[in-house]
Coordinates of C-alpha atoms in Angstrom, one line a residue:
M163 CA -133.7 36.4 291.2
P164 CA -135.1 38.0 294.8
F165 CA -135.5 35.7 297.5
K166 CA -133.1 32.8 296.3
K167 CA -129.8 32.4 295.1
F168 CA -128.1 29.8 292.9
A169 CA -126.7 26.9 294.8
G170 CA -122.8 27.7 295.5
S171 CA -121.7 24.4 294.1
L172 CA -123.0 25.6 290.7
P173 CA -120.5 27.4 288.1
R174 CA -120.7 31.2 287.3
Y175 CA -122.3 30.2 284.0
V176 CA -124.9 27.6 284.7
S177 CA -126.3 25.0 282.4
R178 CA -129.5 25.1 280.8
Q179 CA -131.0 22.2 283.2
D180 CA -129.4 24.2 286.1
V181 CA -131.5 27.1 285.1
V182 CA -134.8 24.8 284.8
N183 CA -134.1 23.4 287.9
Y184 CA -133.9 26.7 289.6
L185 CA -137.1 28.1 288.3
D186 CA -138.7 24.9 289.2
D187 CA -137.6 25.3 292.9
Y188 CA -138.3 29.0 292.9
E189 CA -142.0 28.3 291.9
K190 CA -142.4 25.9 294.6
E191 CA -140.6 27.8 297.3
L192 CA -142.4 31.0 296.8
N193 CA -145.7 29.4 295.9
I194 CA -146.0 30.9 292.5
H195 CA -148.5 29.6 289.9
P196 CA -147.5 30.4 286.4
L197 CA -149.9 30.0 283.5
F198 CA -148.2 28.0 280.9
N199 CA -149.4 27.8 277.2
T200 CA -151.1 30.9 277.7
E201 CA -150.7 33.7 275.1
V202 CA -151.5 37.3 275.8
V203 CA -153.7 38.9 273.2
S204 CA -154.3 42.2 274.4
V205 CA -153.3 44.3 277.5
K206 CA -155.3 47.8 277.7
K207 CA -156.1 50.3 280.6
T208 CA -159.8 50.5 281.5
G209 CA -160.5 53.0 284.3
D210 CA -157.9 52.2 287.0
N211 CA -157.4 48.7 286.2
W212 CA -155.8 46.7 283.3
I213 CA -157.7 44.1 281.4
T214 CA -155.5 41.4 280.0
E215 CA -157.2 39.1 277.3
T216 CA -155.5 35.7 276.7
N217 CA -156.2 32.4 274.9
N218 CA -156.9 31.2 278.5
G219 CA -159.5 33.5 279.9
N220 CA -159.2 37.2 280.8
F221 CA -157.7 38.9 283.7
Q222 CA -158.1 42.4 285.7
S223 CA -155.2 43.7 287.7
G224 CA -154.1 47.0 289.1
F225 CA -150.7 46.5 287.5
V226 CA -149.2 44.8 284.6
I227 CA -145.3 44.2 284.3
V228 CA -144.3 43.5 280.6
A229 CA -141.3 41.2 280.6
T230 CA -141.2 40.0 277.3
G231 CA -137.5 41.3 276.9
M232 CA -135.8 41.9 273.4
N233 CA -136.2 38.7 271.9
H234 CA -140.1 38.7 270.9
Q235 CA -140.4 38.1 267.2
P236 CA -137.8 36.7 264.8
N237 CA -136.5 39.2 262.4
I238 CA -136.4 37.7 258.9
P239 CA -134.5 39.6 256.2
E240 CA -135.0 39.2 252.4
F241 CA -132.0 38.8 250.1
S242 CA -132.0 39.0 246.3
G243 CA -132.3 35.5 245.2
M244 CA -132.9 33.7 248.4
G245 CA -135.9 31.7 247.0
T246 CA -133.3 30.1 244.8
F247 CA -131.3 28.8 247.4
K248 CA -131.4 25.0 247.4
G249 CA -130.1 24.3 251.0
K250 CA -131.8 24.9 254.5
V251 CA -132.6 28.4 255.8
L252 CA -133.4 28.9 259.4
H253 CA -133.6 31.9 262.0
S254 CA -130.9 31.4 265.1
S255 CA -134.2 30.8 267.2
E256 CA -134.7 27.4 265.3
Y257 CA -130.9 26.2 266.0
K258 CA -130.6 23.3 268.3
N259 CA -126.9 22.2 267.8
G260 CA -124.5 21.4 265.2
A261 CA -125.1 17.7 264.9
A262 CA -127.0 18.0 261.6
F263 CA -124.3 20.1 260.0
T264 CA -121.1 18.0 260.4
G265 CA -118.9 18.7 257.3
K266 CA -121.3 21.3 255.7
N267 CA -120.5 24.9 254.9
V268 CA -122.9 26.8 257.0
L269 CA -123.3 30.7 256.6
I270 CA -124.4 32.6 259.8
V271 CA -125.7 36.1 259.0
G272 CA -124.9 38.6 261.6
L273 CA -122.4 39.2 264.5
G274 CA -124.6 39.0 267.3
N275 CA -124.1 36.7 270.4
S276 CA -126.5 34.0 269.3
G277 CA -124.8 33.8 266.0
C278 CA -121.1 33.9 267.2
E279 CA -122.0 31.1 269.8
Q280 CA -123.8 29.0 267.1
A281 CA -120.5 29.4 265.1
I282 CA -118.3 28.1 267.7
C283 CA -121.0 25.1 268.4
L284 CA -120.9 24.4 264.6
H285 CA -117.1 24.4 264.5
E286 CA -117.1 22.0 267.4
Y287 CA -119.4 19.6 265.5
G288 CA -117.0 19.5 262.5
A289 CA -119.0 22.1 260.4
H290 CA -117.3 24.9 258.5
P291 CA -118.9 28.0 259.5
S292 CA -118.8 31.5 258.1
L293 CA -120.2 34.9 259.1
S294 CA -121.5 37.6 257.1
V295 CA -121.2 40.7 258.8
R296 CA -122.9 43.9 257.3
S297 CA -122.6 46.5 260.0
A298 CA -119.6 48.1 262.0
V299 CA -119.4 46.2 265.3
N300 CA -118.1 46.3 268.9
V301 CA -116.5 43.3 270.5
L302 CA -116.1 42.8 274.3
P303 CA -114.6 39.8 276.0
R304 CA -117.2 38.2 278.1
D305 CA -115.0 38.0 281.1
I306 CA -111.9 40.0 282.0
F307 CA -109.4 38.5 284.2
G308 CA -112.0 36.1 285.5
F309 CA -114.7 38.7 286.1
P310 CA -118.0 38.9 283.7
V311 CA -117.6 42.3 281.9
L312 CA -121.0 43.2 282.9
E313 CA -120.2 43.1 286.6
I314 CA -117.2 45.1 285.9
S315 CA -119.0 47.6 283.7
K316 CA -121.2 48.6 286.7
L317 CA -118.2 50.5 288.1
T318 CA -118.6 53.2 285.4
S319 CA -122.5 53.0 284.9
I320 CA -123.0 56.2 286.6
L321 CA -120.8 57.9 283.9
P322 CA -122.0 59.1 280.5
A323 CA -121.9 56.5 277.8
R324 CA -119.1 58.3 275.9
V325 CA -117.0 58.9 279.0
A326 CA -117.4 55.3 280.1
D327 CA -116.5 53.9 276.9
K328 CA -113.3 56.1 276.4
I329 CA -112.2 54.9 280.1
N330 CA -112.7 51.2 279.0
A331 CA -111.4 51.3 275.4
P332 CA -107.4 50.8 276.1
L333 CA -108.4 47.6 277.9
I334 CA -110.5 46.4 275.4
R335 CA -108.0 47.0 272.7
M336 CA -105.4 45.2 274.8
L337 CA -107.8 41.9 275.2
V338 CA -109.5 42.0 271.7
G339 CA -106.8 43.2 269.6
D340 CA -107.7 44.9 266.2
I341 CA -110.8 43.6 264.7
T342 CA -110.2 45.4 261.4
K343 CA -107.6 43.0 260.5
L344 CA -110.2 40.2 260.7
G345 CA -112.2 41.8 258.1
L346 CA -114.6 43.4 260.6
R347 CA -115.5 47.2 260.9
K348 CA -115.1 49.0 264.2
S349 CA -118.1 50.9 265.2
R350 CA -117.8 54.7 265.5
Y351 CA -119.3 54.6 268.9
G352 CA -118.1 52.6 271.9
P353 CA -120.2 49.8 273.4
R354 CA -122.5 51.8 275.6
E355 CA -122.9 54.5 273.3
Q356 CA -123.7 52.0 270.5
I357 CA -126.6 50.8 272.6
E358 CA -127.9 54.1 273.3
K359 CA -127.8 55.7 269.7
Q360 CA -128.3 52.5 267.6
K361 CA -130.2 50.1 269.8
R362 CA -127.7 47.4 269.0
V363 CA -125.6 45.5 271.6
P364 CA -121.9 44.6 271.5
L365 CA -120.7 40.9 270.9
L366 CA -119.7 39.4 274.2
D367 CA -117.1 37.0 272.9
I368 CA -116.3 33.8 274.2
G369 CA -114.1 32.3 271.6
T370 CA -115.3 33.4 268.2
I371 CA -112.6 36.0 267.6
K372 CA -110.0 33.4 268.4
L373 CA -111.5 31.1 265.9
I374 CA -111.5 33.7 263.2
K375 CA -107.9 34.4 263.8
Q376 CA -107.1 30.7 263.7
G377 CA -109.1 30.5 260.3
R378 CA -111.6 28.2 261.7
I379 CA -114.3 30.8 261.0
K380 CA -114.5 32.7 257.9
V381 CA -115.7 36.4 257.7
Y382 CA -117.6 37.8 254.7
G383 CA -119.1 41.2 254.2
E384 CA -122.7 42.1 253.2
I385 CA -124.8 39.7 251.2
L386 CA -125.3 41.2 247.6
K387 CA -127.3 38.4 246.1
I388 CA -127.8 34.4 246.2
E389 CA -128.0 32.4 243.2
G390 CA -128.7 28.6 243.8
N391 CA -126.2 27.6 246.6
T392 CA -123.8 30.5 245.8
V393 CA -123.8 33.5 248.0
Y394 CA -122.4 36.6 246.4
F395 CA -120.8 39.2 248.8
E396 CA -119.3 42.7 248.8
D397 CA -115.8 42.9 247.5
N398 CA -116.2 40.5 244.8
M399 CA -116.5 37.4 247.2
Q400 CA -118.7 34.4 246.6
Q401 CA -118.9 31.0 248.4
D402 CA -121.2 28.0 248.2
F403 CA -123.0 27.0 251.2
D404 CA -125.2 24.1 252.3
T405 CA -127.1 26.0 255.0
V406 CA -127.9 29.7 255.8
I407 CA -128.8 30.7 259.5
L408 CA -130.3 34.0 260.0
A409 CA -128.9 35.4 263.3
T410 CA -130.4 38.5 262.7
G411 CA -132.2 39.3 265.8
Y412 CA -135.7 40.0 266.8
R413 CA -138.3 42.9 267.1
H414 CA -139.8 43.8 270.4
N415 CA -143.4 43.7 268.9
L416 CA -145.1 45.4 271.9
E417 CA -147.5 47.0 269.7
S418 CA -149.3 43.8 268.9
F419 CA -150.7 43.2 272.2
L420 CA -150.2 46.4 274.4
H421 CA -152.7 49.1 273.6
L422 CA -150.7 52.5 274.3
H423 CA -150.0 55.5 272.3
S424 CA -147.0 55.1 270.0
G425 CA -144.8 57.3 271.9
R426 CA -145.1 55.3 275.2
I427 CA -144.5 52.1 273.0
N428 CA -141.2 53.8 271.9
D429 CA -140.3 54.6 275.2
L430 CA -140.7 51.1 276.6
N431 CA -138.8 49.8 273.6
N432 CA -135.9 52.2 274.3
T433 CA -135.9 51.4 278.1
I434 CA -135.8 47.4 277.2
S435 CA -132.8 48.1 275.1
K436 CA -130.9 50.1 277.7
Q437 CA -131.6 48.0 280.6
T438 CA -130.7 44.5 279.2
Y439 CA -126.9 45.4 279.2
F440 CA -124.1 46.9 281.4
G441 CA -125.5 46.1 284.8
K442 CA -128.9 47.2 284.3
E443 CA -130.5 44.1 283.8
G444 CA -133.7 43.7 285.6

């Protein structure tokens, strides 16, 4: 963040504890005083000022920065027969690690970054993970020749999305391969165009595709129904599972507290989606 870098001794992808330590030091060195355990109930404009109501008092300010990101409220889908499932159903936001799932068949719904990393974690803990993927997807390697793909993407960030995607496509095909051979459907759009048109982000792969190729992670299509512990998929596929993890994303949910007209809310949602990837993250 501004005014303070990570220590040079830390790896490129720092651990959770390293981030916690960094934020603690940032707070102390810049004399910042966050209010923890404080929930914003309402933000609205009154005259030239903003009034922010919280469960810890009200605040008046000339400006408000909404930094809630994309991951505000878990999106929980409903499947036919879900109530009959005898195992555990949880959202990916509730997942801690794979220790409790050793030896169990676990179905992860969705091919997002959280779900795919959790599939790797489950495999490492001796579980038997599977993925249910309904939509067509884009897959990018997280790193290309040792450099983060998000850094490399800055080189083409000034170009129109479709042009940038066409330039990058041959390299992505070489590094990722043909995902259709793995039971996945390739999106009709490239990664950047997919974000702009569908508000969906690509998978930044750190090993999931390799495990799928090795048969360590199975891939199924869309869920049609659930009966007991049996999940029925398209293409006449079915399988019994002990646990279902819903890696089905989040809703921004700005309208629950930010009092603006609906058009302005949509503009903010779109801005959040576009700026979170491909070198534009604030």
